[in-house]
Each structure stands twice: as C-alpha cells, then as structure tokens.
Short mmCIF file of C-alpha atoms in Angstrom, two decimals:
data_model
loop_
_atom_site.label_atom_id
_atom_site.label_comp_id
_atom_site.label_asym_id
_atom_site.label_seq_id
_atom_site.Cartn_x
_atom_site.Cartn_y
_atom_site.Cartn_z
CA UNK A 1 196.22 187.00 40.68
CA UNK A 2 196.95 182.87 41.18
CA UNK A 3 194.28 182.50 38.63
CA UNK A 4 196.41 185.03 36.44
CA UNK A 5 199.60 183.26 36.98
CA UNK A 6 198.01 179.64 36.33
CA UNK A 7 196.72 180.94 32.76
CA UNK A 8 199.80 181.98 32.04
CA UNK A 9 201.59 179.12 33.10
CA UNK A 10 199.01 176.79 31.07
CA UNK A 11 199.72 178.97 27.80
CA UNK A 12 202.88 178.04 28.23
CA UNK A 13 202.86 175.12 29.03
CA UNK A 14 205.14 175.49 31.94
CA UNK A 15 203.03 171.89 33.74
CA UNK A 16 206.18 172.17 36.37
CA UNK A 17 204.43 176.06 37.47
CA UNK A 18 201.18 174.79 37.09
CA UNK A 19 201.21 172.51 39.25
CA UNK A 20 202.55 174.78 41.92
CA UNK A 21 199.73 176.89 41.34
CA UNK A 22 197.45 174.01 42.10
CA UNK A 23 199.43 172.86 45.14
CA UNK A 24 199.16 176.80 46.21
CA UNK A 25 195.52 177.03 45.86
CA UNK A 26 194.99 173.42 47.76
CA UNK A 27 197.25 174.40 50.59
CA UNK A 28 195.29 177.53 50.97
CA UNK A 29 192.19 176.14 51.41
CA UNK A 30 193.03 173.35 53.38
CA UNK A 31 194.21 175.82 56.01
CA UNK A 32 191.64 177.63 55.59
CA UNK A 33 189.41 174.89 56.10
CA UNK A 34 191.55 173.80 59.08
CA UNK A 35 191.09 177.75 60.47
CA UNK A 36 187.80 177.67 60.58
CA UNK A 37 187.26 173.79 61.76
CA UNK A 38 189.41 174.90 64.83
CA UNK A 39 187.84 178.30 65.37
CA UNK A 40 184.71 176.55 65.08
CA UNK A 41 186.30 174.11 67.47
CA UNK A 42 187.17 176.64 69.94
CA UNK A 43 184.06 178.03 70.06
CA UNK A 44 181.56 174.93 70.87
CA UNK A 45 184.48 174.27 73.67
CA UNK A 46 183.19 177.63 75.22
CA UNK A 47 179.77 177.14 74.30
CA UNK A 48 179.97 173.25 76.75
CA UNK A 49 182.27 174.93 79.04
CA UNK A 50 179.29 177.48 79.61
CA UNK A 51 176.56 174.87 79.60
CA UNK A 52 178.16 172.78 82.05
CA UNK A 53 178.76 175.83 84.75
CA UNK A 54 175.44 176.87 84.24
CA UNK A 55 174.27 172.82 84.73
CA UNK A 56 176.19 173.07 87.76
CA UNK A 57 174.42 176.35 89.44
CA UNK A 58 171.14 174.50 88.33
CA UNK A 59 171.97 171.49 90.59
CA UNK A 60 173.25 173.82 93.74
CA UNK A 61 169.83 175.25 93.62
CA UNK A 62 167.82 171.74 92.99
CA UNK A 63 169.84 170.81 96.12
CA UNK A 64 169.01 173.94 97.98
CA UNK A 65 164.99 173.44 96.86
CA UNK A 66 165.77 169.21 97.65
CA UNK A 67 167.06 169.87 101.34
CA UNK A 68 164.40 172.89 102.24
CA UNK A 69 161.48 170.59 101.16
CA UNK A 70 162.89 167.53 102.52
CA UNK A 71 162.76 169.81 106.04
CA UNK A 72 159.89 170.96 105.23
CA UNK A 73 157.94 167.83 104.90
CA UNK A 74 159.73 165.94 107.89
CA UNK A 75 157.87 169.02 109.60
CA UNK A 76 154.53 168.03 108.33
CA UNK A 77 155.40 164.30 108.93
CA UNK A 78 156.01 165.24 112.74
CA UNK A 79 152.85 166.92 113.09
CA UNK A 80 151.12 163.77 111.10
CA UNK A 81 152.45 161.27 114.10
CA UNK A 82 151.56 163.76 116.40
CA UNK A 83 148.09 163.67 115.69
CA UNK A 84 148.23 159.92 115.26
CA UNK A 85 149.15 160.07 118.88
CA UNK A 86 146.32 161.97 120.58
CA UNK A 87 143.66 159.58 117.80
CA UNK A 88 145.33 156.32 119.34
CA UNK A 89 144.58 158.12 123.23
CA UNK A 90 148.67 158.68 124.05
CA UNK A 91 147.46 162.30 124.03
CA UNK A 92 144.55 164.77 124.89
CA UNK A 93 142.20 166.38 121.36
CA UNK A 94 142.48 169.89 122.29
CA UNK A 95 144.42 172.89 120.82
CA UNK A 96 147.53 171.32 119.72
CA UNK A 97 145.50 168.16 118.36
CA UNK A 98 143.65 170.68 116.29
CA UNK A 99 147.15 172.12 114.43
CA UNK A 100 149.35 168.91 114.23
CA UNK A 101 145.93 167.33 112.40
CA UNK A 102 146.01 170.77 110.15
CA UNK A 103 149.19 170.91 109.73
CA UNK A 104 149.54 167.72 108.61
CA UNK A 105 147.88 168.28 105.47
CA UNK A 106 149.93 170.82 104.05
CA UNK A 107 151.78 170.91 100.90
CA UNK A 108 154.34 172.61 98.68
CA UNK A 109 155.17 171.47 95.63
CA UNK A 110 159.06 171.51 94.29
CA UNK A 111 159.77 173.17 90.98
CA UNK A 112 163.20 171.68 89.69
CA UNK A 113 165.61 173.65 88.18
CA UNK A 114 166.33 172.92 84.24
CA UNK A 115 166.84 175.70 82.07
CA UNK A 116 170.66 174.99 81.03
CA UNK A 117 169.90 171.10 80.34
CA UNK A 118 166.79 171.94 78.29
CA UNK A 119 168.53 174.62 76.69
CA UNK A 120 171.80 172.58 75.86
CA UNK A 121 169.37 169.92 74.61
CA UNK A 122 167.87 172.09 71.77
CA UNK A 123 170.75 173.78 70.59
CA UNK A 124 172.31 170.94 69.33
CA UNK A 125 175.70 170.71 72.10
CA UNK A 126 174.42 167.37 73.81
CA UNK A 127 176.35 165.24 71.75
CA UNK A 128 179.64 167.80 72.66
CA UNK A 129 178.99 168.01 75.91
CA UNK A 130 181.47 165.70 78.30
CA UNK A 131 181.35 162.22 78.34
CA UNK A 132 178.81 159.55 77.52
CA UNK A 133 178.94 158.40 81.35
CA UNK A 134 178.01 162.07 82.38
CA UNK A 135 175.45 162.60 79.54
CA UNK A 136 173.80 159.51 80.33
CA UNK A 137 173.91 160.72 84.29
CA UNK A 138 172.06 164.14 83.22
CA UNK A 139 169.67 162.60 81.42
CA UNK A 140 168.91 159.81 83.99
CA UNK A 141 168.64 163.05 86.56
CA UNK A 142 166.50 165.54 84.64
CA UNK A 143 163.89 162.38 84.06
CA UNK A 144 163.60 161.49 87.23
CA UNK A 145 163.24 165.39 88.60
CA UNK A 146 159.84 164.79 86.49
CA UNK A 147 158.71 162.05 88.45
CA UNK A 148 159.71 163.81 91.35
CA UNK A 149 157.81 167.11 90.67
CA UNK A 150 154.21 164.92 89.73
CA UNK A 151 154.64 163.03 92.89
CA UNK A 152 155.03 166.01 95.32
CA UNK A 153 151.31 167.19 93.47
CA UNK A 154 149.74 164.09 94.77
CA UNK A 155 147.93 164.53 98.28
CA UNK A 156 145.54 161.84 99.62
CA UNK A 157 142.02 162.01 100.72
CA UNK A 158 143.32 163.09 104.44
CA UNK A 159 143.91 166.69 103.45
CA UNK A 160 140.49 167.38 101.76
CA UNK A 161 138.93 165.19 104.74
CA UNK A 162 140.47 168.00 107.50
CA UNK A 163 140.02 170.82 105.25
CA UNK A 164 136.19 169.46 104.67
CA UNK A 165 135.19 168.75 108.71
CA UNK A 166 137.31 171.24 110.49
CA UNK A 167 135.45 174.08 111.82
CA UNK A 168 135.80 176.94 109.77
CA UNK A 169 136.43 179.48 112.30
CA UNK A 170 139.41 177.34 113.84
CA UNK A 171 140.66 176.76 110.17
CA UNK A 172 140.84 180.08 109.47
CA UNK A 173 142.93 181.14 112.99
CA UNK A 174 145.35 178.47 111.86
CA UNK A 175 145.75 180.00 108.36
CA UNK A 176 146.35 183.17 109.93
CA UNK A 177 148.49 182.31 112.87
CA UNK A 178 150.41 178.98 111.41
CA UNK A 179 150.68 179.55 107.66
CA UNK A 180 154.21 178.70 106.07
CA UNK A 181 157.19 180.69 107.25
CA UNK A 182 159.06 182.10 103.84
CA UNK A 183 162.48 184.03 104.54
CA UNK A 184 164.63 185.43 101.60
CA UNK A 185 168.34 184.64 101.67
CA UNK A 186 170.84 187.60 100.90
CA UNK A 187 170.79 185.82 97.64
CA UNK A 188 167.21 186.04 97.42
CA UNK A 189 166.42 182.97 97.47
CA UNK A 190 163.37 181.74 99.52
CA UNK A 191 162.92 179.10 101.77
CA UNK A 192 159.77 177.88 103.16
CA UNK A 193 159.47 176.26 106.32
CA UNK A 194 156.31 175.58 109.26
CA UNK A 195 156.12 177.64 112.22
CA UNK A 196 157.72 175.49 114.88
CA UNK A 197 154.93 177.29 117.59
CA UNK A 198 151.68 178.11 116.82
CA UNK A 199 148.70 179.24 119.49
CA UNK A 200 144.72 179.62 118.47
CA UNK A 201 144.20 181.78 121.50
CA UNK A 202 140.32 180.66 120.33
CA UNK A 203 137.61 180.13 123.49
CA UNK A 204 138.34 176.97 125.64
CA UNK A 205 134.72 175.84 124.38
CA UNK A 206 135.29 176.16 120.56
CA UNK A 207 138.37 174.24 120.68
CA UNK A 208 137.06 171.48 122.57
CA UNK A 209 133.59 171.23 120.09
CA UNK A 210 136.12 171.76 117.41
CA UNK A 211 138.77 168.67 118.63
CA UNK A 212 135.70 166.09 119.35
CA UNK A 213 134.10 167.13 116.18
CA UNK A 214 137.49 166.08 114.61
CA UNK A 215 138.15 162.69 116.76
CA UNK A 216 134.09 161.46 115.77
CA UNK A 217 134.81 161.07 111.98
CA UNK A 218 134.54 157.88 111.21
CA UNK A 219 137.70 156.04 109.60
CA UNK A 220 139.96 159.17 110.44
CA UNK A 221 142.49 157.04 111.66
CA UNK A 222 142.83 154.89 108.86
CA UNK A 223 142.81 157.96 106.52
CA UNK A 224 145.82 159.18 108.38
CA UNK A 225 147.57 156.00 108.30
CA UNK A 226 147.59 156.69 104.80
CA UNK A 227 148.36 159.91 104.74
CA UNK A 228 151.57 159.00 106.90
CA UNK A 229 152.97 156.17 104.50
CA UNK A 230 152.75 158.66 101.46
CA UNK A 231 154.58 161.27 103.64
CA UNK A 232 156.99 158.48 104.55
CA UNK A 233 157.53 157.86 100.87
CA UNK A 234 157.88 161.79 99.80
CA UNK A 235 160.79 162.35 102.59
CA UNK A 236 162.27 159.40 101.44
CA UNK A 237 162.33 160.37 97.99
CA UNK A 238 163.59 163.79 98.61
CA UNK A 239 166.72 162.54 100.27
CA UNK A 240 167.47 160.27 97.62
CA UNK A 241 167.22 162.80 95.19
CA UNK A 242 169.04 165.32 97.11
CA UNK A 243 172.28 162.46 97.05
CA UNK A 244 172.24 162.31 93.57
CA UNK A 245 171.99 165.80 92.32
CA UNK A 246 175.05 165.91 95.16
CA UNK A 247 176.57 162.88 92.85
CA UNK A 248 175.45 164.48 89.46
CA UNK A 249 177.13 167.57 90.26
CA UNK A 250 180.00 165.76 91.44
CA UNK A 251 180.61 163.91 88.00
CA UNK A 252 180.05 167.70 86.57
CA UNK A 253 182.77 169.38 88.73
CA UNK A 254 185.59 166.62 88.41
CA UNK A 255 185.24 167.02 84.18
CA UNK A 256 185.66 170.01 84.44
CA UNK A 257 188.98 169.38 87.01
CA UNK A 258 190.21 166.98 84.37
#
C-alpha cells in the first residue's frame, strides 16, 4: 500500500508526499532494525547471564574436587613421613611400616570441571561475556586447571618400586582392607578419602619377612625422599589452586552483584 501511495504521489508529482513516503518507509525500518538489534540484545544478555551461573557452579565443584584431593593427598603425604620415620630407625618395620610405605604410593587424579567455559568459548559469547579483567581471569584459570590435571598423572619411581618388591600376599590384604574410602553426598557427589585405620591381621612371621624385605632395598630411602618433595609440591599446588578458583568465582559473583 506505501508503495501504492508513493506511485501515485510520483505521477503527480506531489515531491512534498513523496518524500513523506520515503521518510515513512526509513522510519520503519530503522525501528525495525532497532527491534531486532535490541531483541537480539536481550537475548545474548540471557545467553552470558546463563553462562556465567553455570561458570560459577563449575568453580563450586572444582573447589569441592580442589579441597577433597588436597585432603586426600596430605593423607598420603602423612603416611610418606611416616614411613620415612621407621627407614631413618625413629620407628619399628612391622605392620604399620608395611601400610604407611603402601599407602604412600597412592594416587587419584583430579578431573576439573569445564563444560560452561568450553562451551561459552565455541559459541561465540566470549567476547560478550563480562569484562576484559574477568575474561582474562577465566582464561588464566581454565589454563592452568590443565597443568594442574597433567601434574596430578605424574607419580615417581617410588610407587612402581613398592608395588614391584612388596610381597604380594601383603599387597593384596592392603588392597582389600585399606583401599580408598568413597562416600556420596546427598547431592551425589563423591568424595574420596584413605582409611584413617587399617589392620593386616596377616601372621606375625609374614609381616616381619615382608617389612625387612622392604627396609633391604637398596636406595629406598632416597627414592622416598623423592617421592616426598613431589607430594610436597602436589599439596602445595592444590591449595593454591583451590584460592583462586575461590578468587575466580569471586570476580564472577560480584559482576553479577553489579
């Protein structure tokens, strides 16, 4: 019908009505333009307003997983210096040598949380999402999470020297007597500690062949030195990390506050 009306007008050369035809037509489409820009607008708002809760519930549980595993190796750690203890003579090699040298050598590997980032990342809403202070934050975070992960995989020679020279029936009584401790939350999530008590209940004689066996191998103690420092340097690492997801979501929370 405006098309109508602007023939018309040009027939007649009414310029005065055509040009209010053309000023129609232009304001029509810049608001419609504007309509959509702002609908379009609205909706990548919601789209980073849903990103950044769910980048939020991914760093509660990366600090959940950070605190259970720094626990969890602080445990192994403990049993590490206990052992050290009864190698240096402060302590006799019987049963209780035989688990804290065992249980030194276990390890569970942390699987970081990173489904929202990764997902925000392809779709395109990085550059929407908050500021460049808290983008560059995330992306300093979710880098270092995979330097984290690869260095909880590392284990040195200590584990596979135990695991090697232990007797098997004593290694197999401590897999079935002081294996990892998982409980499920009422949210269902698991956590996975080490038995704080854990008895062989093996002969008197096995244990003590077992526990000399164990304090003969040559260069143990130096192996276990080693084995220490690189358990010093995972706990340490986990309670770094820990602090900054803590700060990461922190920067998150008070956005979305402001």
């Amino acid at each position: 019908m405006a098309i109508r009306r602007f023939r018309e007008h040009a027939a007649q050369q009414n310029w005065f009505a055509v040009v209010v035809d053309v000023g129609i037509v232009v304001l029509g489409v810049f608001l419609g333009i504007q309509a959509s820009n702002w609908n379009t607008a609205r909706i990548e708002r919601g789209e980073v307003r849903a990103y950044q809760n769910q980048i939020v519930d991914d760093l509660v549980a990366n600090e959940q997983e950070l605190a259970e595993r720094l626990h969890y190796y602080r445990q192994v750690r403990a049993h590490a210096l206990a052992a050290m203890d009864a190698l240096e003579g402060h302590g006799p090699l019987g049963e209780a040598f035989l688990v804290n040298s065992y249980q030194a050598t276990q390890v569970s590997p942390i699987r970081m949380e990173r489904s929202a980032y990764d997902e925000m990342i392809a779709s395109g809403m990085a550059k929407s999402f908050a500021d460049p202070a808290v983008r560059r934050r995330l992306s300093s975070y979710y880098a270092g999470t995979d330097r984290l992960e690869a260095g909880t995989i590392f284990s040195t020679g200590y584990r596979d020297r135990i695991r090697r020279e232990m007797l098997h029936a004593v290694q197999q009584r401590l897999r079935e007597r002081c294996s990892d401790v998982i409980a499920t939350s009422r949210d269902g999530l698991e956590t996975i500690t080490l038995p704080t008590r854990c008895s062989l209940d093996l002969p008197p004689a096995l244990i003590a062949r077992a526990a000399a066996d164990l304090g003969e191998i040559p260069d143990l103690k130096e192996e276990l030195a080693r084995h220490i420092a690189d358990l010093d340097v995972k706990v340490s690492r986990f309670g770094r990390w820990l602090q900054v997801a803590r700060e990461t979501r922190g920067s998150l929370e008070r956005m979305e506050r402001s």
